[in-house]
């Protein structure tokens, strides 16, 4: 008969075999830790060997293995894992990991407690042990491991094996200060398990820690002490301070610590009845006690209550879902195996296609809708801004997106995506499931069976889609990528109007602009009338054509635009060096009007961070004309007053220049240039005034140094000049 049952239903045969083999004996609902089966041999082997060196090596091996298993990463790495058997594979991995950890920790605790397995008959002997053992902490840092589990939300993995470790410890160990702190944290988790983990995880932690507190070797007074001080703010602050020390774990979620695809165990529904029974084997004792108590009542009339009569009774959602799954299993049990395989296959394919549709079409369309609405609001605000420059449009959108009045773009997109999932996905899944199953199932399938298969297939596909949304919605719609897409987004009508009314193709191209400025610079250096006409009117004409091209054309790349602006700075310095009379105040204002419109994405102007470079100083040095240096100082003065150059940045550049070995002709003219640069600058705070005073002091000190050098014979001027010229290369 047993052989026939084995071939008919292997799972029920194993359950019956386990009941017949397992002895029907109970040690109570709180049994002591035991080593059943093969474990008893290894326990006796450790007791018999009594080898200190071997025990030390074995202890280190156990600690290393426990640490590695406790750090196991539960990740969702590939697309296949996202679509098929996602939860079941993670449950199996978690089950194997927690069983291994419980076994290793039980033997590690037994191994650590072997030297202290003695009865402390009197209070004096117990106090002596406490005083001696308080100076040494265990090799396995339980406090740090427990706090790491709190931070990484892995309590459902760490608590079971840690309780197994503590369950085999001797009673004196729980009197040590180190273990008292561990027990206080465990009691804190025991009271707050519903907040820290999922409902099933909370049930698991409550069972395991409840059993620890009821063990004979756990001091009863320690439990009541933890209970009485649970609301004590000191313990709560101590736990919070420990957690604050590990806040750097949240910032170190990098590829070296926590991968992008890692998941938090305590937030997942991985705990099922099998895991609870395995981790809390003492729950089987309840069944044994019930069997032994009800066996003396004689014959009892047993009434079979149909499951359908209980559906109308109020029940919680998990019970209803579990009951629904049982009914589905019973339904498939009466159908051919191909029916269930077909339903699973169709559900996986429909969920996969729905996910691809969401990523390729739905998310982009929702983004375009919100981008259009947000851009209209930004354009209205932009039009109401007085004296707005169209060239700063991108910077304006960047500031508007980060302003307080701007809506949370990512939250709006995710909200619409979830609304679509709640409204449209069930309807789409129903249509596709009906068509697919009517085509794949056999023609003689009953109509009621077909309808039930469609309902089950719908439920499976919707669950898989919602599961994907819950896990990967943050990756699909992240903050940085969404903001970057918004900055480059432009509606069709707006783009069409921009091309019609802003772009002017009649202006000079970038190549023509560069050639125009280059020819004028060549004429400044050669002065032979071959390249360009050197008049103030012609210089102003070149600058106006340059501004018209920069403002009128919309096909400039960022690096091309920056190159033209940098070339215009060189053009201004060439005018000062080679023909200072052309660099009038009118020309200077025209240059300034051109430069003030250059901004990078963050809204700053960084064109003049190298205005005091060695190359520019070398150009001015060859003039040997104080008026050229003063013109250069006037240029810097206009930049400082117009806030295109920060006084702090200018000060840093000057300090860097004075750290060089400057030739005599540079130290002669540079102070006058600096005085011209800062004479018109008005400081508006104490820090800026301090920098201005420092610049004046440096200028005065440099002048005094130049005068003292003129009085003395300078034997190293040629070497000094050679070193400075090499710095400009």
XYZ file of C-alpha atoms in Angstrom:
729
model
C 0.000 0.000 0.000
C 2.835 2.400 0.825
C 4.455 1.690 -2.547
C 1.247 2.571 -4.364
C 0.977 5.851 -2.414
C 4.571 6.679 -3.297
C 3.852 6.471 -7.007
C 0.520 8.302 -6.671
C 1.575 11.292 -4.568
C 5.207 11.565 -3.548
C 4.711 14.633 -1.333
C 2.020 13.028 0.823
C 4.096 9.843 1.025
C 7.045 11.822 2.443
C 4.781 13.515 4.988
C 3.415 10.150 6.144
C 6.906 8.694 6.275
C 8.091 11.606 8.421
C 5.226 11.088 10.864
C 6.013 7.382 11.196
C 9.765 7.891 11.616
C 9.678 10.933 13.942
C 9.243 9.816 17.561
C 6.044 11.018 19.204
C 7.669 12.501 22.287
C 7.502 16.051 23.500
C 9.815 18.023 25.754
C 7.315 20.814 26.086
C 6.650 23.875 23.996
C 10.118 25.276 24.849
C 12.510 22.366 24.191
C 16.191 22.671 24.975
C 18.648 22.943 22.062
C 19.451 19.489 20.725
C 21.743 17.839 18.195
C 19.604 15.241 16.409
C 20.825 12.606 13.992
C 24.337 13.043 12.634
C 24.798 16.251 14.617
C 25.064 14.200 17.806
C 28.196 12.467 16.499
C 29.996 15.765 15.800
C 28.950 17.165 19.171
C 30.391 14.133 20.963
C 33.506 14.338 18.801
C 34.165 17.905 19.967
C 33.630 16.939 23.598
C 35.877 13.892 23.343
C 38.736 15.490 21.421
C 39.176 18.420 23.839
C 41.902 19.844 21.601
C 42.293 23.567 22.239
C 44.231 24.275 19.037
C 41.750 22.366 16.900
C 38.820 24.099 18.584
C 40.374 27.517 17.952
C 40.884 26.804 14.248
C 37.386 25.371 13.933
C 35.929 28.407 15.703
C 37.613 30.779 13.230
C 36.345 28.702 10.308
C 32.797 28.817 11.663
C 32.974 32.602 12.136
C 34.283 33.119 8.616
C 31.581 30.934 7.084
C 28.811 32.602 9.119
C 30.038 36.062 8.151
C 30.088 35.151 4.461
C 26.621 33.603 4.522
C 25.186 36.506 6.515
C 26.552 38.891 3.868
C 24.871 37.021 1.033
C 23.483 39.483 -1.530
C 19.960 38.771 -2.712
C 19.872 40.551 -6.077
C 17.803 40.608 -9.253
C 20.499 40.792 -11.876
C 19.159 39.744 -15.254
C 15.973 40.292 -17.246
C 15.133 36.611 -17.128
C 14.995 36.704 -13.330
C 12.622 39.611 -13.546
C 10.132 37.730 -15.640
C 10.176 34.131 -14.463
C 10.083 32.509 -11.018
C 11.343 35.651 -9.310
C 10.083 35.075 -5.785
C 10.471 31.291 -5.750
C 14.165 31.412 -6.633
C 14.819 33.998 -3.927
C 12.820 31.953 -1.392
C 14.890 28.867 -2.151
C 18.150 30.800 -1.840
C 17.001 32.339 1.445
C 15.871 28.938 2.788
C 19.224 27.276 2.060
C 21.141 30.209 3.512
C 19.177 30.389 6.771
C 19.361 26.603 7.354
C 23.144 26.661 6.920
C 23.495 29.655 9.236
C 21.426 28.060 11.998
C 23.453 24.858 11.901
C 26.825 26.647 11.905
C 25.841 29.076 14.658
C 24.555 26.290 16.898
C 27.878 24.447 16.708
C 29.818 27.713 17.098
C 27.912 28.605 20.268
C 28.420 25.101 21.604
C 32.148 25.283 20.811
C 32.552 28.684 22.496
C 30.676 27.592 25.628
C 32.564 24.284 26.152
C 35.162 25.764 28.561
C 32.397 27.287 30.706
C 30.090 24.278 30.959
C 30.045 24.133 34.741
C 27.462 24.746 37.391
C 28.048 27.967 39.317
C 26.730 26.669 42.611
C 27.055 29.878 44.609
C 26.730 33.560 43.940
C 30.417 34.069 44.705
C 31.514 31.601 42.022
C 29.192 33.220 39.499
C 30.528 36.712 40.299
C 34.093 35.469 39.901
C 33.275 34.124 36.448
C 31.590 37.399 35.486
C 34.565 39.483 36.647
C 37.004 37.303 34.694
C 34.993 36.972 31.500
C 33.912 40.618 31.338
C 37.354 41.647 30.091
C 37.091 39.595 26.892
C 34.618 40.016 24.052
C 33.607 37.066 21.859
C 35.366 36.556 18.540
C 32.089 36.962 16.666
C 30.962 40.570 17.044
C 27.249 40.079 17.661
C 26.543 43.748 18.379
C 27.965 44.982 15.083
C 26.304 42.170 13.142
C 22.928 42.936 14.711
C 23.200 46.670 14.009
C 24.272 45.972 10.429
C 21.174 43.828 10.031
C 19.052 46.732 11.285
C 20.653 49.116 8.802
C 20.535 46.748 5.812
C 17.074 45.391 6.765
C 18.239 41.771 7.006
C 16.811 40.938 10.435
C 14.905 37.937 9.068
C 18.254 36.450 8.054
C 20.361 37.409 11.091
C 17.988 36.882 14.046
C 17.377 33.105 13.517
C 21.028 32.076 13.571
C 21.938 34.532 16.334
C 19.249 33.015 18.580
C 20.599 29.527 17.830
C 24.029 30.775 18.886
C 22.742 32.246 22.155
C 20.489 29.275 22.952
C 23.445 26.949 23.632
C 25.396 29.445 25.760
C 25.889 28.888 29.470
C 23.741 30.888 31.963
C 26.653 33.013 33.179
C 27.235 34.389 29.660
C 23.960 36.296 29.778
C 25.199 38.104 32.900
C 28.160 39.614 31.035
C 27.860 43.314 30.049
C 28.460 42.519 26.386
C 25.615 40.000 26.133
C 23.319 42.206 28.232
C 23.590 44.920 25.574
C 22.899 42.360 22.860
C 19.811 41.155 24.725
C 18.558 44.719 25.135
C 18.771 45.273 21.375
C 17.061 41.924 20.767
C 14.231 42.882 23.103
C 13.924 46.222 21.296
C 13.573 44.332 17.991
C 11.121 41.914 19.637
C 8.828 44.770 20.637
C 9.150 46.663 17.329
C 9.220 43.749 14.885
C 5.972 44.830 13.217
C 7.574 48.136 12.227
C 10.947 46.741 11.197
C 9.860 43.824 8.983
C 7.001 42.432 6.926
C 4.027 40.709 8.669
C 5.410 37.186 8.138
C 8.906 38.366 9.093
C 7.505 39.892 12.278
C 5.834 36.580 13.112
C 9.099 34.690 12.573
C 11.129 37.080 14.752
C 8.490 37.026 17.498
C 8.469 33.208 17.642
C 12.257 32.885 17.654
C 12.987 35.589 20.239
C 10.069 34.447 22.402
C 11.572 30.990 22.548
C 14.988 32.467 23.534
C 13.476 34.415 26.419
C 11.746 31.256 27.704
C 14.846 29.003 27.687
C 16.061 27.751 31.075
C 19.556 29.202 30.624
C 18.173 32.694 29.927
C 17.906 34.685 33.205
C 14.326 35.582 34.034
C 15.342 38.762 35.822
C 17.154 39.946 32.669
C 13.939 39.623 30.673
C 11.977 41.650 33.212
C 14.766 44.226 33.333
C 14.550 44.665 29.560
C 10.784 44.846 29.827
C 10.833 47.487 32.547
C 13.415 49.635 30.727
C 11.836 49.286 27.300
C 10.373 52.769 27.483
C 13.530 54.156 29.037
C 14.874 56.883 26.749
C 18.463 55.952 27.604
C 18.274 52.585 25.857
C 16.490 54.076 22.873
C 19.163 56.783 22.539
C 21.900 54.185 22.837
C 20.420 52.154 19.986
C 19.968 55.312 17.911
C 23.577 56.362 18.533
C 24.785 52.951 17.367
C 22.652 53.258 14.243
C 24.016 56.748 13.551
C 27.535 55.326 13.560
C 26.553 53.112 10.660
C 24.851 55.809 8.576
C 27.794 55.667 6.189
C 26.334 52.355 4.963
C 23.498 54.352 3.361
C 26.042 56.547 1.506
C 28.209 53.625 0.447
C 25.605 51.888 -1.712
C 28.194 51.635 -4.453
C 29.248 48.681 -6.552
C 31.659 47.748 -3.792
C 29.034 47.409 -1.066
C 25.463 47.331 -2.259
C 24.708 46.817 -5.887
C 22.005 48.631 -7.749
C 19.969 45.445 -8.067
C 20.226 44.347 -4.379
C 16.938 44.063 -2.506
C 15.990 44.510 1.159
C 14.954 41.174 2.677
C 12.766 42.571 5.445
C 10.544 44.347 2.917
C 9.891 41.252 0.797
C 7.284 38.554 1.309
C 9.770 35.670 1.382
C 8.670 34.105 4.661
C 6.217 31.232 4.234
C 5.013 28.362 6.419
C 7.904 26.110 5.442
C 10.507 28.637 6.593
C 8.655 29.328 9.846
C 8.375 25.605 10.673
C 12.050 25.048 9.790
C 13.366 27.950 11.871
C 10.916 27.337 14.727
C 10.942 23.564 15.002
C 9.405 23.818 18.483
C 6.088 24.679 16.798
C 5.755 20.981 15.963
C 5.471 20.337 19.679
C 2.069 22.019 19.701
C 0.796 19.422 17.257
C 2.235 16.578 19.335
C 0.610 17.953 22.483
C -2.742 18.325 20.748
C -2.602 14.748 19.439
C -1.743 13.360 22.871
C -4.508 15.369 24.575
C -7.284 14.575 22.089
C -6.500 10.876 21.916
C -8.423 10.154 25.145
C -11.771 11.569 24.129
C -12.926 8.462 22.293
C -15.033 8.640 19.169
C -15.803 12.135 17.997
C -18.252 12.959 15.242
C -16.341 14.872 12.601
C -18.286 17.121 10.296
C -16.760 18.195 6.998
C -17.491 21.856 6.466
C -17.380 22.917 2.803
C -14.830 25.616 2.060
C -17.400 27.662 0.134
C -19.492 28.221 3.270
C -16.631 30.106 4.899
C -16.141 32.654 2.126
C -18.857 34.961 3.444
C -17.208 35.162 6.853
C -14.942 38.141 7.480
C -11.294 37.276 6.938
C -8.065 39.081 6.354
C -6.588 39.542 2.895
C -3.670 37.072 3.285
C -6.090 34.304 4.271
C -8.313 35.030 1.272
C -5.320 34.975 -1.050
C -4.039 31.720 0.411
C -7.484 30.202 0.044
C -7.646 31.368 -3.553
C -4.305 29.730 -4.309
C -5.506 26.481 -2.749
C -8.601 26.542 -4.924
C -6.484 27.131 -8.027
C -4.237 24.197 -7.127
C -7.298 22.030 -6.652
C -8.623 23.183 -10.021
C -5.399 22.314 -11.869
C -5.183 19.001 -10.023
C -8.295 17.875 -11.890
C -6.981 19.027 -15.295
C -4.194 17.712 -17.544
C -0.690 18.973 -16.820
C -0.611 20.796 -20.153
C -3.366 23.165 -18.990
C -1.328 24.565 -16.095
C 1.825 24.799 -18.221
C -0.084 26.679 -20.914
C -1.573 29.123 -18.402
C 1.846 29.802 -16.837
C 3.464 30.272 -20.242
C 0.789 32.700 -21.448
C 0.965 34.698 -18.197
C 4.749 35.054 -18.478
C 4.605 36.134 -22.135
C 1.829 38.653 -21.546
C 3.642 40.126 -18.531
C 6.888 40.352 -20.516
C 5.191 42.097 -23.445
C 3.404 44.469 -21.064
C 6.695 45.424 -19.408
C 8.266 46.103 -22.803
C 5.234 48.194 -23.790
C 5.557 50.205 -20.573
C 9.276 50.865 -21.117
C 9.162 51.630 -24.852
C 5.859 53.470 -25.302
C 4.038 54.267 -22.077
C 6.842 55.906 -20.083
C 8.007 58.115 -23.021
C 4.419 59.228 -23.749
C 3.771 60.114 -20.084
C 7.070 62.004 -19.978
C 6.182 63.974 -23.121
C 2.811 64.919 -21.643
C 4.299 66.266 -18.416
C 7.251 67.858 -20.224
C 4.827 69.796 -22.436
C 2.736 71.027 -19.490
C 5.790 71.995 -17.449
C 7.446 73.702 -20.401
C 4.340 75.806 -21.071
C 4.403 76.991 -17.461
C 8.112 77.764 -17.753
C 7.612 79.710 -21.014
C 4.841 81.803 -19.453
C 7.096 82.611 -16.516
C 9.938 83.345 -18.911
C 7.841 85.789 -20.968
C 6.816 87.657 -17.831
C 10.473 88.093 -16.834
C 11.716 91.569 -17.876
C 14.764 91.860 -20.153
C 15.000 88.127 -20.734
C 17.656 86.969 -23.183
C 16.705 84.054 -25.436
C 20.230 82.724 -25.225
C 19.684 81.975 -21.531
C 16.621 79.844 -22.193
C 18.283 76.548 -21.245
C 19.675 78.008 -18.023
C 16.211 79.392 -17.210
C 14.576 75.970 -17.645
C 17.268 74.438 -15.424
C 16.561 76.968 -12.650
C 12.789 76.674 -13.085
C 12.965 72.893 -12.748
C 14.863 73.179 -9.445
C 12.713 75.983 -8.032
C 10.253 75.489 -5.176
C 7.239 76.355 -7.348
C 8.081 73.643 -9.861
C 6.138 70.364 -9.395
C 7.888 67.084 -8.653
C 8.258 65.757 -12.189
C 9.336 62.231 -11.245
C 6.470 61.831 -8.751
C 3.928 62.923 -11.372
C 5.247 60.430 -13.921
C 5.228 57.551 -11.419
C 1.707 58.460 -10.280
C 0.353 58.384 -13.849
C 2.185 55.134 -14.498
C 0.584 53.470 -11.485
C -2.842 54.844 -12.408
C -2.445 53.336 -15.852
C -1.444 50.032 -14.270
C -4.533 50.000 -12.067
C -6.966 50.964 -14.838
C -5.755 49.720 -18.221
C -3.541 46.714 -17.487
C -6.383 44.425 -16.236
C -8.431 45.169 -19.359
C -5.492 44.538 -21.701
C -4.513 41.345 -19.874
C -8.069 40.020 -20.063
C -8.234 40.559 -23.833
C -4.848 39.010 -24.520
C -5.347 36.077 -22.132
C -8.693 35.220 -23.726
C -7.296 35.260 -27.263
C -4.149 33.314 -26.378
C -5.834 30.582 -24.323
C -8.642 30.028 -26.837
C -5.937 29.458 -29.438
C -3.588 27.274 -27.366
C -5.938 25.081 -25.320
C -7.615 22.098 -26.920
C -10.938 22.555 -28.705
C -12.802 20.150 -26.415
C -12.027 22.241 -23.328
C -15.188 23.033 -21.405
C -16.367 26.647 -21.374
C -16.258 26.879 -17.573
C -12.705 25.514 -17.545
C -11.703 28.032 -20.211
C -13.132 30.932 -18.211
C -11.351 29.784 -15.054
C -8.045 29.510 -16.951
C -8.506 33.052 -18.258
C -9.094 34.380 -14.722
C -6.043 32.594 -13.332
C -3.890 33.742 -16.247
C -5.063 37.321 -15.702
C -4.164 37.203 -12.024
C -0.693 35.795 -12.703
C 0.142 38.309 -15.430
C -1.123 41.294 -13.398
C 0.887 40.153 -10.361
C 4.063 39.860 -12.448
C 3.532 43.320 -13.966
C 2.870 44.917 -10.574
C 5.873 43.107 -9.165
C 8.068 44.601 -11.880
C 6.630 48.066 -11.261
C 7.312 47.835 -7.531
C 10.899 46.685 -8.001
C 12.075 48.687 -11.038
C 9.930 51.799 -11.310
C 12.742 53.788 -9.686
C 15.258 52.598 -12.294
C 12.925 53.294 -15.211
C 12.079 56.833 -14.036
C 15.035 58.293 -12.133
C 15.558 61.926 -11.196
C 18.769 62.703 -13.072
C 17.766 61.120 -16.375
C 14.291 62.713 -16.328
C 15.692 66.196 -15.732
C 18.261 65.760 -18.520
C 15.523 64.689 -20.931
C 13.398 67.677 -19.954
C 16.216 70.153 -20.644
C 16.646 68.883 -24.226
C 12.906 68.399 -24.828
C 11.092 70.832 -27.108
C 7.513 70.435 -28.410
C 7.067 70.245 -32.172
C 5.246 73.563 -32.449
C 7.758 75.328 -30.236
C 10.678 73.848 -32.157
C 9.079 74.915 -35.443
C 8.551 78.472 -34.201
C 12.086 78.583 -32.825
C 13.537 77.598 -36.183
C 11.383 80.192 -38.016
C 11.791 83.224 -35.799
C 15.161 82.781 -34.074
C 17.559 81.068 -36.445
C 19.161 83.430 -38.956
C 21.136 81.563 -41.589
C 22.312 84.799 -43.237
C 24.768 85.504 -40.434
C 28.364 84.352 -40.451
C 29.116 80.692 -39.929
C 31.584 79.601 -37.221
C 34.351 79.136 -39.798
C 33.797 82.611 -41.245
C 33.828 84.147 -37.758
C 37.115 82.481 -36.885
C 38.666 83.566 -40.208
C 37.476 87.150 -39.686
C 39.001 87.441 -36.202
C 42.173 85.625 -37.250
C 42.763 87.991 -40.203
C 42.375 91.021 -37.963
C 44.846 89.543 -35.451
C 47.369 88.843 -38.219
C 47.079 92.443 -39.394
C 47.650 93.665 -35.847
C 50.913 91.714 -35.678
C 52.243 92.321 -39.241
C 50.762 95.787 -40.014
C 51.184 95.496 -43.766
C 47.589 96.130 -44.859
C 47.250 92.627 -46.267
C 44.771 91.037 -43.862
C 42.382 93.683 -42.581
C 41.781 97.400 -42.039
C 42.936 98.615 -38.616
C 40.438 101.249 -37.516
C 38.180 101.566 -34.515
C 35.168 101.528 -36.805
C 36.293 98.264 -38.392
C 36.907 96.646 -34.985
C 33.397 97.629 -33.854
C 31.991 96.266 -37.094
C 33.742 92.911 -36.511
C 32.369 92.697 -32.976
C 28.817 93.510 -34.110
C 28.953 90.824 -36.797
C 30.273 88.414 -34.169
C 27.390 89.234 -31.796
C 24.837 88.944 -34.572
C 26.110 85.481 -35.487
C 26.165 84.270 -31.877
C 22.656 85.580 -31.197
C 21.089 84.763 -34.550
C 22.274 81.240 -35.301
C 20.844 78.209 -33.491
C 23.172 75.575 -34.954
C 26.207 76.364 -32.794
C 27.597 73.451 -30.845
C 28.667 74.171 -27.275
C 32.389 73.638 -27.862
C 32.312 75.799 -31.041
C 30.616 78.632 -29.168
C 33.161 78.440 -26.363
C 36.036 78.460 -28.877
C 34.716 81.677 -30.450
C 34.375 83.372 -27.054
C 37.926 82.379 -26.057
C 39.208 83.663 -29.412
C 37.465 86.994 -28.782
C 39.410 87.346 -25.509
C 42.681 86.777 -27.372
C 41.547 89.368 -29.913
C 41.029 91.942 -27.151
C 44.500 91.260 -25.701
C 46.054 91.565 -29.196
C 44.417 94.973 -29.588
C 45.953 96.088 -26.269
C 49.407 94.713 -27.060
C 49.824 95.596 -30.738
C 47.646 98.723 -31.106
C 46.456 100.126 -27.799
C 44.847 103.158 -29.445
C 42.212 100.934 -31.032
C 41.164 99.601 -27.615
C 38.965 102.543 -26.663
C 36.221 102.626 -24.066
C 33.649 102.057 -26.816
C 35.469 98.927 -27.978
C 35.812 97.756 -24.367
C 32.069 98.138 -23.761
C 31.340 96.257 -26.979
C 33.564 93.395 -25.825
C 31.887 93.394 -22.416
C 28.411 93.326 -23.982
C 29.526 90.287 -25.970
C 31.076 88.380 -23.057
C 28.281 88.907 -20.532
C 25.930 86.651 -22.518
C 28.163 83.586 -22.212
C 27.018 81.150 -19.537
C 27.480 77.461 -18.927
C 24.623 75.217 -17.744
C 25.088 76.092 -14.085
C 24.637 79.801 -14.874
C 28.271 80.843 -14.260
C 30.729 82.639 -16.559
C 34.122 80.934 -16.454
C 35.811 82.599 -19.440
C 38.221 84.693 -17.387
C 39.598 82.172 -14.910
C 42.950 82.407 -16.778
C 43.065 86.117 -17.614
C 46.306 86.495 -15.595
C 47.993 83.506 -17.218
C 51.717 83.462 -17.982
C 50.941 83.605 -21.706
C 49.033 86.887 -21.397
C 51.702 88.379 -19.123
C 54.373 87.391 -21.659
C 52.498 89.203 -24.459
C 52.318 92.369 -22.352
C 55.947 92.074 -21.338
C 57.206 92.505 -24.899
C 55.499 95.920 -25.214
C 57.603 97.590 -22.470
C 54.866 100.227 -22.426
C 53.102 101.164 -19.201
C 50.049 102.356 -21.139
C 49.453 98.813 -22.464
C 49.581 97.464 -18.928
C 47.106 100.148 -17.821
C 44.783 99.246 -20.706
C 44.948 95.635 -19.565
C 44.148 96.812 -16.033
C 41.157 98.762 -17.370
C 39.921 95.559 -19.026
C 40.150 93.646 -15.733
C 38.497 96.547 -13.893
C 35.505 96.385 -16.254
C 35.261 92.625 -15.764
C 35.313 93.006 -11.981
C 32.689 95.756 -11.990
C 30.495 93.748 -14.361
C 30.887 90.619 -12.176
C 32.257 88.544 -15.046
C 35.385 88.011 -12.928
C 35.196 87.381 -9.197
C 37.593 89.344 -6.998
C 38.552 86.157 -5.174
C 39.439 84.374 -8.411
C 41.445 87.384 -9.600
C 43.317 87.430 -6.292
C 44.188 83.737 -6.628
C 45.516 84.315 -10.161
C 47.702 87.206 -8.989
C 49.108 85.174 -6.100
C 49.914 82.352 -8.531
C 51.772 84.828 -10.793
C 53.840 86.242 -7.916
C 54.924 82.739 -6.934
C 56.835 82.573 -10.222
C 60.308 83.925 -10.779
C 59.245 87.131 -12.549
C 61.617 89.139 -14.733
C 62.439 92.722 -13.818
C 60.320 94.296 -16.576
C 57.254 92.365 -15.359
C 57.630 93.469 -11.731
C 58.053 97.019 -12.997
C 54.705 97.284 -14.798
C 52.543 94.695 -13.028
C 51.815 96.843 -9.899
C 50.402 99.630 -12.054
C 48.228 97.114 -13.872
C 46.879 95.777 -10.583
C 46.124 99.276 -9.286
C 44.162 100.059 -12.447
C 42.298 96.755 -12.105
C 40.985 97.386 -8.588
C 40.639 101.167 -8.495
C 37.009 101.144 -9.650
C 35.928 98.049 -7.747
C 33.648 98.661 -4.754
C 33.634 96.000 -2.038
C 30.240 95.147 -0.596
C 31.320 92.953 2.313
C 34.186 92.519 4.738
C 35.735 89.544 2.950
C 35.854 91.333 -0.410
C 37.299 94.465 1.198
C 40.004 92.343 2.822
C 40.936 90.859 -0.571
C 41.042 94.326 -2.133
C 43.352 95.606 0.618
C 45.595 92.579 0.146
C 45.830 93.293 -3.594
C 46.882 96.871 -2.891
C 49.480 95.684 -0.418
C 50.891 93.168 -2.920
C 51.078 95.918 -5.537
C 52.904 98.266 -3.166
C 55.271 95.529 -2.007
C 56.034 94.606 -5.605
C 56.856 98.246 -6.423
C 59.223 98.520 -3.448
C 60.863 95.251 -4.455
C 61.381 96.554 -7.984
C 62.993 99.760 -6.693
C 65.372 97.848 -4.425
C 66.384 95.587 -7.281
C 67.152 98.582 -9.484
C 69.591 99.889 -6.839
C 71.477 96.580 -6.706
C 73.214 94.752 -9.487
C 71.174 91.820 -10.731
C 73.480 88.989 -11.837
C 70.702 86.477 -12.463
C 68.416 88.473 -14.757
C 69.160 86.422 -17.847
C 68.469 83.096 -16.086
C 65.344 84.558 -14.515
C 64.096 85.723 -17.922
C 64.831 82.295 -19.421
C 62.824 80.520 -16.671
C 59.787 82.801 -17.146
C 59.784 82.368 -20.915
C 59.782 78.589 -20.461
C 56.713 78.878 -18.213
C 54.724 80.448 -21.050
C 55.325 77.572 -23.462
